[in-house]
Short mmCIF file of C-alpha atoms in Angstrom, two decimals:
data_model
loop_
_atom_site.label_atom_id
_atom_site.label_comp_id
_atom_site.label_asym_id
_atom_site.label_seq_id
_atom_site.Cartn_x
_atom_site.Cartn_y
_atom_site.Cartn_z
CA MET E 1 -11.84 -13.53 -32.21
CA HIS E 2 -12.74 -12.60 -28.63
CA SER E 3 -10.53 -15.41 -27.27
CA SER E 4 -7.56 -14.19 -29.31
CA ARG E 5 -8.10 -10.64 -28.10
CA ARG E 6 -8.22 -11.77 -24.48
CA SER E 7 -5.00 -13.74 -24.93
CA PHE E 8 -3.29 -10.75 -26.50
CA LEU E 9 -4.43 -8.38 -23.74
CA LYS E 10 -3.35 -10.80 -21.03
CA GLY E 11 0.10 -11.08 -22.58
CA ALA E 12 0.37 -7.32 -23.05
CA SER E 13 -0.61 -6.76 -19.43
CA ALA E 14 2.09 -9.14 -18.21
CA ILE E 15 4.74 -7.46 -20.38
CA GLY E 16 3.66 -4.05 -19.10
CA ALA E 17 3.93 -5.17 -15.49
CA VAL E 18 7.50 -6.35 -15.99
CA ALA E 19 8.50 -3.19 -17.87
CA THR E 20 6.97 -0.81 -15.33
CA LEU E 21 8.55 -2.46 -12.31
CA GLY E 22 12.13 -2.60 -13.47
CA GLY E 23 12.11 -5.72 -15.62
CA LEU E 24 11.72 -8.10 -12.69
CA ASN E 25 9.65 -11.23 -13.07
CA THR E 26 6.43 -10.31 -11.27
CA VAL E 27 4.13 -12.63 -13.19
CA SER E 28 5.91 -15.98 -13.25
CA ALA E 29 4.14 -17.16 -10.11
CA GLU E 30 0.83 -16.90 -11.95
CA THR E 31 1.92 -18.94 -14.93
CA LYS E 32 4.28 -21.60 -13.57
CA PRO E 33 2.94 -24.32 -11.25
CA THR E 34 4.97 -24.94 -8.11
CA LYS E 35 6.50 -28.27 -7.14
CA SER E 36 4.05 -28.52 -4.27
CA ALA E 37 0.92 -27.70 -6.25
CA GLY E 38 -2.12 -29.24 -4.61
CA LEU E 39 -0.86 -28.55 -1.08
CA GLU E 40 -2.29 -25.04 -0.92
CA LYS E 41 -3.97 -23.88 2.28
CA LYS E 42 -6.69 -21.31 1.80
CA GLY E 43 -7.60 -18.57 4.23
CA LEU E 44 -6.23 -15.37 5.70
CA ALA E 45 -2.82 -15.36 7.37
CA ARG E 46 -2.63 -14.45 11.04
CA GLY E 47 0.20 -13.22 13.21
CA LEU E 48 2.50 -12.31 10.30
CA THR E 49 4.44 -9.25 9.22
CA LEU E 50 5.33 -9.66 5.54
CA LEU E 51 7.35 -7.70 3.00
CA THR E 52 8.64 -7.93 -0.55
CA MET E 53 12.35 -8.13 -1.28
CA ARG E 54 14.38 -8.28 -4.45
CA ARG E 55 16.56 -11.40 -4.69
CA ASN E 56 18.09 -13.24 -7.62
CA GLY E 57 16.42 -11.03 -10.20
CA GLU E 58 12.88 -11.43 -8.91
CA TYR E 59 10.58 -10.21 -6.18
CA ARG E 60 10.33 -12.60 -3.21
CA LEU E 61 7.93 -12.82 -0.32
CA GLY E 62 9.66 -12.23 3.01
CA ALA E 63 8.44 -12.66 6.58
CA LYS E 64 9.77 -10.43 9.36
CA THR E 65 10.42 -12.63 12.42
CA SER E 66 12.37 -12.58 15.67
CA GLU E 67 15.10 -14.53 13.83
CA GLY E 68 15.34 -12.08 10.92
CA ILE E 69 13.76 -11.92 7.47
CA LEU E 70 12.71 -15.31 6.14
CA ASP E 71 12.80 -15.94 2.38
CA VAL E 72 9.47 -17.77 2.24
CA LYS E 73 10.11 -19.34 -1.16
CA GLU E 74 13.42 -20.88 -0.08
CA ALA E 75 11.89 -22.08 3.17
CA ALA E 76 8.98 -23.74 1.35
CA ASP E 77 11.40 -25.51 -1.01
CA LEU E 78 13.59 -26.72 1.86
CA LEU E 79 10.68 -27.93 3.96
CA LYS E 80 8.80 -29.39 0.97
CA LEU E 81 5.80 -27.20 1.65
CA TYR E 82 3.72 -25.04 -0.65
CA SER E 83 3.86 -21.26 -0.64
CA PRO E 84 2.79 -18.60 -3.14
CA ALA E 85 5.82 -16.79 -4.53
CA THR E 86 4.76 -13.19 -3.89
CA LEU E 87 2.50 -11.15 -1.67
CA ASP E 88 0.25 -10.45 -4.68
CA ASP E 89 -0.13 -14.21 -5.25
CA MET E 90 -0.85 -14.82 -1.58
CA LEU E 91 -3.54 -12.15 -1.47
CA GLN E 92 -5.21 -12.79 -4.80
CA ARG E 93 -5.27 -16.58 -4.39
CA GLU E 94 -6.33 -16.28 -0.73
CA GLU E 95 -3.41 -18.47 0.36
CA GLY E 96 -2.36 -16.68 3.50
CA ALA E 97 -2.72 -19.87 5.50
CA SER E 98 -0.05 -21.51 3.30
CA VAL E 99 2.43 -18.74 4.08
CA GLN E 100 1.61 -18.96 7.76
CA SER E 101 2.34 -22.70 7.74
CA VAL E 102 5.72 -22.20 6.07
CA VAL E 103 6.78 -19.47 8.50
CA GLU E 104 5.69 -21.47 11.53
CA ALA E 105 7.51 -24.58 10.30
CA ALA E 106 10.69 -22.62 9.50
CA MET E 107 10.77 -21.09 12.97
CA LYS E 108 10.83 -24.61 14.43
CA SER E 109 13.30 -26.09 11.93
CA HIS E 110 17.04 -26.23 12.65
CA ALA E 111 17.76 -26.71 8.94
CA ALA E 112 15.84 -23.55 8.04
CA GLN E 113 17.86 -21.27 10.31
CA LYS E 114 20.33 -20.57 7.50
CA LEU E 115 17.52 -18.99 5.47
CA PHE E 116 16.96 -16.05 7.82
CA LEU E 117 18.47 -12.80 6.58
CA LYS E 118 19.45 -9.59 8.35
CA GLU E 119 16.93 -6.92 7.44
CA GLU E 120 19.63 -4.31 6.91
CA ASN E 121 21.05 -6.47 4.11
CA ILE E 122 17.88 -6.98 2.08
CA GLU E 123 16.75 -4.87 -0.88
CA TYR E 124 13.09 -3.98 -0.64
CA GLY E 125 10.74 -4.41 -3.56
CA PRO E 126 7.30 -2.84 -3.98
CA LEU E 127 5.04 -4.33 -1.31
CA VAL E 128 2.54 -5.24 -4.04
CA THR E 129 2.88 -4.81 -7.80
CA ARG E 130 -0.45 -5.73 -9.39
CA PRO E 131 -3.57 -5.07 -7.31
CA GLU E 132 -6.66 -5.02 -9.46
CA LYS E 133 -7.74 -1.76 -7.87
CA ILE E 134 -6.14 1.10 -5.94
CA VAL E 135 -9.02 2.98 -4.33
CA CYS E 136 -8.39 6.25 -2.48
CA VAL E 137 -10.56 8.30 -0.12
CA GLY E 138 -10.25 12.08 -0.21
CA LEU E 139 -10.99 14.61 2.53
CA ASN E 140 -11.46 11.99 5.24
CA TYR E 141 -9.98 13.57 8.40
CA ARG E 142 -11.92 16.22 10.30
CA ARG E 143 -8.92 18.47 10.96
CA HIS E 144 -7.81 18.19 7.34
CA ALA E 145 -11.24 19.31 6.15
CA GLN E 146 -11.02 22.24 8.55
CA GLU E 147 -7.55 23.31 7.43
CA ILE E 148 -8.51 23.50 3.76
CA LYS E 149 -11.85 25.13 4.64
CA MET E 150 -14.02 22.40 3.14
CA PRO E 151 -17.30 21.05 4.55
CA ILE E 152 -17.39 17.53 5.97
CA PRO E 153 -18.31 15.22 3.05
CA LYS E 154 -21.75 13.64 3.28
CA GLN E 155 -20.32 10.37 1.94
CA PRO E 156 -16.78 9.10 1.24
CA VAL E 157 -15.06 10.86 -1.66
CA LEU E 158 -13.52 8.15 -3.86
CA PHE E 159 -10.86 8.41 -6.55
CA ASN E 160 -8.21 6.08 -7.96
CA LYS E 161 -4.54 5.57 -8.65
CA TYR E 162 -2.89 3.06 -11.00
CA ASN E 163 -0.22 0.39 -10.56
CA ASN E 164 2.49 2.58 -12.12
CA SER E 165 2.22 4.78 -9.03
CA LEU E 166 3.27 1.98 -6.63
CA LEU E 167 6.69 2.56 -5.06
CA ARG E 168 8.84 0.50 -2.72
CA HIS E 169 10.05 1.52 0.71
CA GLY E 170 13.36 3.32 0.22
CA GLY E 171 12.49 4.24 -3.36
CA THR E 172 12.67 7.54 -5.21
CA ILE E 173 10.01 9.59 -6.98
CA LYS E 174 11.16 11.34 -10.12
CA LEU E 175 9.09 14.50 -10.00
CA PRO E 176 7.19 15.33 -13.22
CA SER E 177 8.55 18.88 -13.04
CA ALA E 178 7.76 19.63 -16.70
CA VAL E 179 4.03 19.65 -15.91
CA SER E 180 3.83 20.38 -12.17
CA THR E 181 5.52 22.38 -9.41
CA LYS E 182 3.21 21.96 -6.39
CA PHE E 183 4.15 18.61 -4.81
CA ASP E 184 2.69 17.52 -1.47
CA TYR E 185 2.87 14.62 1.01
CA GLU E 186 -0.11 12.70 2.46
CA ILE E 187 0.58 9.95 5.00
CA GLU E 188 -2.24 7.38 4.99
CA LEU E 189 -3.33 4.09 6.50
CA VAL E 190 -3.77 1.57 3.69
CA ILE E 191 -6.28 -1.30 3.84
CA VAL E 192 -5.33 -4.51 2.01
CA MET E 193 -8.34 -6.61 1.07
CA GLY E 194 -8.26 -10.37 1.67
CA LYS E 195 -11.65 -11.56 0.43
CA GLU E 196 -14.09 -10.50 -2.26
CA ALA E 197 -16.45 -7.89 -0.87
CA ARG E 198 -19.74 -6.98 -2.54
CA ASP E 199 -22.27 -4.88 -0.66
CA VAL E 200 -20.94 -5.90 2.77
CA SER E 201 -22.29 -4.45 5.99
CA GLU E 202 -20.26 -2.14 8.21
CA LYS E 203 -20.44 -4.76 10.95
CA ALA E 204 -18.85 -7.45 8.75
CA ALA E 205 -16.51 -5.21 6.75
CA LEU E 206 -13.27 -5.72 8.68
CA SER E 207 -13.55 -9.52 8.34
CA TYR E 208 -12.77 -9.03 4.64
CA VAL E 209 -9.44 -7.34 5.36
CA ALA E 210 -6.17 -9.27 5.02
CA GLY E 211 -4.00 -6.60 6.60
CA TYR E 212 -2.76 -3.04 6.68
CA ALA E 213 0.24 -1.01 5.55
CA THR E 214 1.74 2.47 5.69
CA GLY E 215 1.22 4.53 2.55
CA ASN E 216 1.61 8.03 1.15
CA ASP E 217 -0.87 9.49 -1.33
CA PHE E 218 1.75 11.72 -2.96
CA SER E 219 0.12 14.55 -4.89
CA ALA E 220 0.72 17.23 -7.51
CA ARG E 221 -1.71 19.86 -6.26
CA ASP E 222 -1.67 22.03 -9.39
CA LEU E 223 -2.62 19.03 -11.53
CA GLN E 224 -5.21 17.98 -8.94
CA PHE E 225 -7.01 21.32 -8.57
CA GLU E 226 -6.01 23.53 -11.49
CA THR E 227 -7.19 21.20 -14.26
CA GLY E 228 -10.91 21.40 -13.58
CA GLY E 229 -10.77 19.15 -10.51
CA GLN E 230 -9.29 16.13 -12.30
CA TRP E 231 -7.87 14.43 -9.22
CA MET E 232 -6.54 11.43 -11.13
CA GLN E 233 -3.97 13.62 -12.95
CA GLY E 234 -2.54 14.89 -9.68
CA LYS E 235 -2.37 11.46 -8.05
CA SER E 236 -1.15 8.92 -10.59
CA SER E 237 2.33 9.80 -11.83
CA ASP E 238 5.05 7.16 -11.48
CA GLY E 239 5.82 6.48 -7.83
CA PHE E 240 2.96 8.55 -6.41
CA ALA E 241 1.79 5.67 -4.17
CA PRO E 242 4.70 4.70 -1.89
CA LEU E 243 3.72 1.69 0.23
CA GLY E 244 5.42 -0.38 2.91
CA PRO E 245 7.75 -1.51 4.21
CA TYR E 246 5.43 -4.06 5.83
CA PHE E 247 2.09 -5.79 5.40
CA VAL E 248 0.75 -6.58 8.89
CA THR E 249 -2.07 -9.10 9.21
CA ALA E 250 -5.40 -7.62 10.19
CA GLU E 251 -6.00 -9.17 13.60
CA GLN E 252 -2.88 -7.44 14.98
CA VAL E 253 -4.21 -3.95 14.26
CA ASP E 254 -7.04 -1.71 15.46
CA PRO E 255 -7.27 0.46 12.33
CA ASP E 256 -9.42 3.10 13.99
CA ASN E 257 -6.93 4.00 16.73
CA LEU E 258 -3.44 4.32 15.26
CA ASN E 259 -0.98 7.18 15.60
CA LEU E 260 0.49 8.40 12.33
CA GLU E 261 3.17 10.96 11.51
CA CYS E 262 4.85 12.38 8.41
CA ARG E 263 8.26 14.08 8.44
CA VAL E 264 10.03 16.07 5.74
CA ASN E 265 13.83 16.20 6.06
CA GLY E 266 13.42 15.16 9.69
CA GLU E 267 10.84 17.84 10.56
CA THR E 268 7.36 16.71 11.66
CA ARG E 269 4.62 18.00 9.36
CA GLN E 270 1.68 15.68 10.13
CA SER E 271 0.86 14.11 13.49
CA SER E 272 -2.56 12.63 14.18
CA ASN E 273 -4.54 9.48 14.95
CA THR E 274 -6.92 7.47 12.78
CA ASN E 275 -9.63 8.18 15.36
CA ASP E 276 -9.98 11.52 13.53
CA LEU E 277 -11.21 9.73 10.38
CA ILE E 278 -14.57 11.01 9.18
CA TYR E 279 -15.39 7.60 7.68
CA ASN E 280 -13.63 4.73 9.43
CA CYS E 281 -12.33 1.59 7.75
CA SER E 282 -15.58 -0.36 8.20
CA GLN E 283 -17.60 2.46 6.68
CA ILE E 284 -15.18 2.90 3.77
CA ILE E 285 -15.29 -0.80 2.88
CA SER E 286 -19.07 -1.04 3.20
CA TYR E 287 -19.68 2.11 1.14
CA THR E 288 -17.19 1.18 -1.57
CA SER E 289 -18.26 -2.45 -1.87
CA ALA E 290 -21.84 -1.38 -2.53
CA ARG E 291 -20.63 0.49 -5.62
CA ILE E 292 -17.39 -1.18 -6.70
CA PRO E 293 -16.71 -4.86 -5.96
CA LEU E 294 -13.53 -5.23 -3.94
CA ARG E 295 -11.35 -8.26 -4.61
CA PRO E 296 -8.47 -9.92 -2.74
CA GLY E 297 -5.33 -7.86 -3.15
CA ASP E 298 -7.12 -4.56 -3.76
CA ILE E 299 -5.75 -1.71 -1.67
CA ILE E 300 -7.53 1.31 -0.19
CA PHE E 301 -5.80 4.55 0.83
CA THR E 302 -8.03 5.84 3.62
CA GLY E 303 -7.23 9.58 3.58
CA THR E 304 -4.69 11.93 5.11
CA PRO E 305 -4.77 13.96 8.35
CA GLY E 306 -4.14 17.68 8.72
CA GLY E 307 -0.77 19.27 8.16
CA VAL E 308 -0.39 18.96 4.40
CA ILE E 309 1.26 21.81 2.50
CA PHE E 310 -1.94 22.48 0.59
CA GLY E 311 -3.66 23.10 3.92
CA GLY E 312 -1.22 25.85 4.75
CA VAL E 313 -1.50 27.42 1.31
CA ALA E 314 -5.30 27.39 1.69
CA GLY E 315 -5.00 29.31 4.97
CA GLY E 316 -4.91 26.26 7.22
CA LEU E 317 -4.33 25.56 10.85
CA ALA E 318 -1.68 22.88 11.17
CA VAL E 319 1.56 24.29 9.74
CA SER E 320 3.35 27.61 10.06
CA LYS E 321 4.02 30.04 7.21
CA GLU E 322 7.64 29.01 6.66
CA LYS E 323 6.48 25.47 5.93
CA TYR E 324 4.18 26.48 3.07
CA VAL E 325 6.85 25.48 0.56
CA TRP E 326 6.06 22.82 -2.03
CA LEU E 327 8.27 19.73 -2.01
CA LYS E 328 11.28 19.65 -4.30
CA ALA E 329 14.01 17.35 -5.56
CA GLY E 330 16.29 16.33 -2.71
CA ASP E 331 13.58 16.23 -0.06
CA LYS E 332 13.38 13.09 2.08
CA ILE E 333 9.99 11.89 3.34
CA ALA E 334 9.40 9.54 6.29
CA CYS E 335 5.95 8.22 7.23
CA SER E 336 5.41 6.39 10.52
CA LEU E 337 2.23 4.50 11.30
CA GLU E 338 1.79 2.76 14.64
CA LYS E 339 2.35 -1.04 14.41
CA LEU E 340 2.92 -0.82 10.64
CA GLY E 341 6.44 0.55 10.38
CA GLU E 342 8.16 3.55 8.84
CA LEU E 343 7.95 4.19 5.10
CA LYS E 344 10.78 6.26 3.60
CA PHE E 345 11.31 7.68 0.12
CA GLU E 346 13.01 10.64 -1.48
CA LEU E 347 12.43 13.00 -4.39
CA VAL E 348 14.62 13.53 -7.44
#
C-alpha cells in the first residue's frame, strides 16, 4: 500500500514538473541511464560558469566559455565521456567534477569546436527546475531594515517559495492582478548548495556551497502584509523567483563583498553591496542547517538591500516620492550582481 502510494506520488510529481515548466522533459535524466553510466566523477565543479538552455525540446546544461556556450550533453557524447544532463542533475547527484572534465576536454578538442554556440543565439531555460527547497531570508540588509522602520532581527527570518515560482532569465511574469496590485522588486544573491548540510558550523558553511546566482525575490506586498503576515502568499505566485542567467562555481566568488543593483525600465532603484548583510552567507547556512537540513541543489535567497518600493511607501530613505509607484504590466526589470551576470525579466 505504502509502496504503491510512493510510486503514484513520484509519478505525479514528475508530471507536475513537466506541466509547470512548459512541457519540456525535465525529469528524463533521472530515469534514463546514460551511455557512459559508471564513469561519473563526484565532487564540486570548479572554475565553471554554467547555464540552462532550451534545445531540441528539452533543457540542456550549457557552459559559458571563451569559445562560446558549450552544449555539455553533445560534448560528452562526442568525447565519450559522462555528464549529467541538467544543472539539477549535476547538483543533486554531486557530479560537478564530471561536468568540469567534459568542459576541460572540449576546450582542448578540435572535433568539439563545432559544438560551441554563440550566446546571443541560445534560448535560456530556468537555471534550475526542481530544487528540493527554496529557502528565503527576509529583512537581511541593515539599510533595508532602516528604510521600512523595522528593528534588526535577532536571528535570520526564514520563509519559502515553491518551484512554480522559478523563472528563466529573459522570462515574463504574468501578474496575478485579480488578487494583488502592489508588486515590488527585490534583487538578491542566491546561494546554491552543493553538499548535504546538517547543523554545520559557520566556519565550515561555505564549503557546502556549489555556487551562486543572481535572483529576484519578486513580491506582492498586499498579499505579503495585508493577509495577517502570510509571507508565502506574497512570494510564491508563478514566476516570482527569477534566477540566472548563470550559475558560477563557489570558489570564484566572495559572497560577502559583491556589488548588486536593480533597475526598473533602465532607472536604478537598488544599489548596494552584500557587505551590508545583517547575516552573511556562512551565518545563514549554519543557522538554517541547524533547523532544516539543506541538500544538494537547494537554493537560498539571502535577502534584498534598500531601495524597494515598499521602503518608500513605508516612509523610507532610499527612493524619492515619484518612485513610490508599484510595478505594473510592461515594466522591465534588470538585476546585476557582480561576477554573476545580469538577470532580466518583464511583467505582463
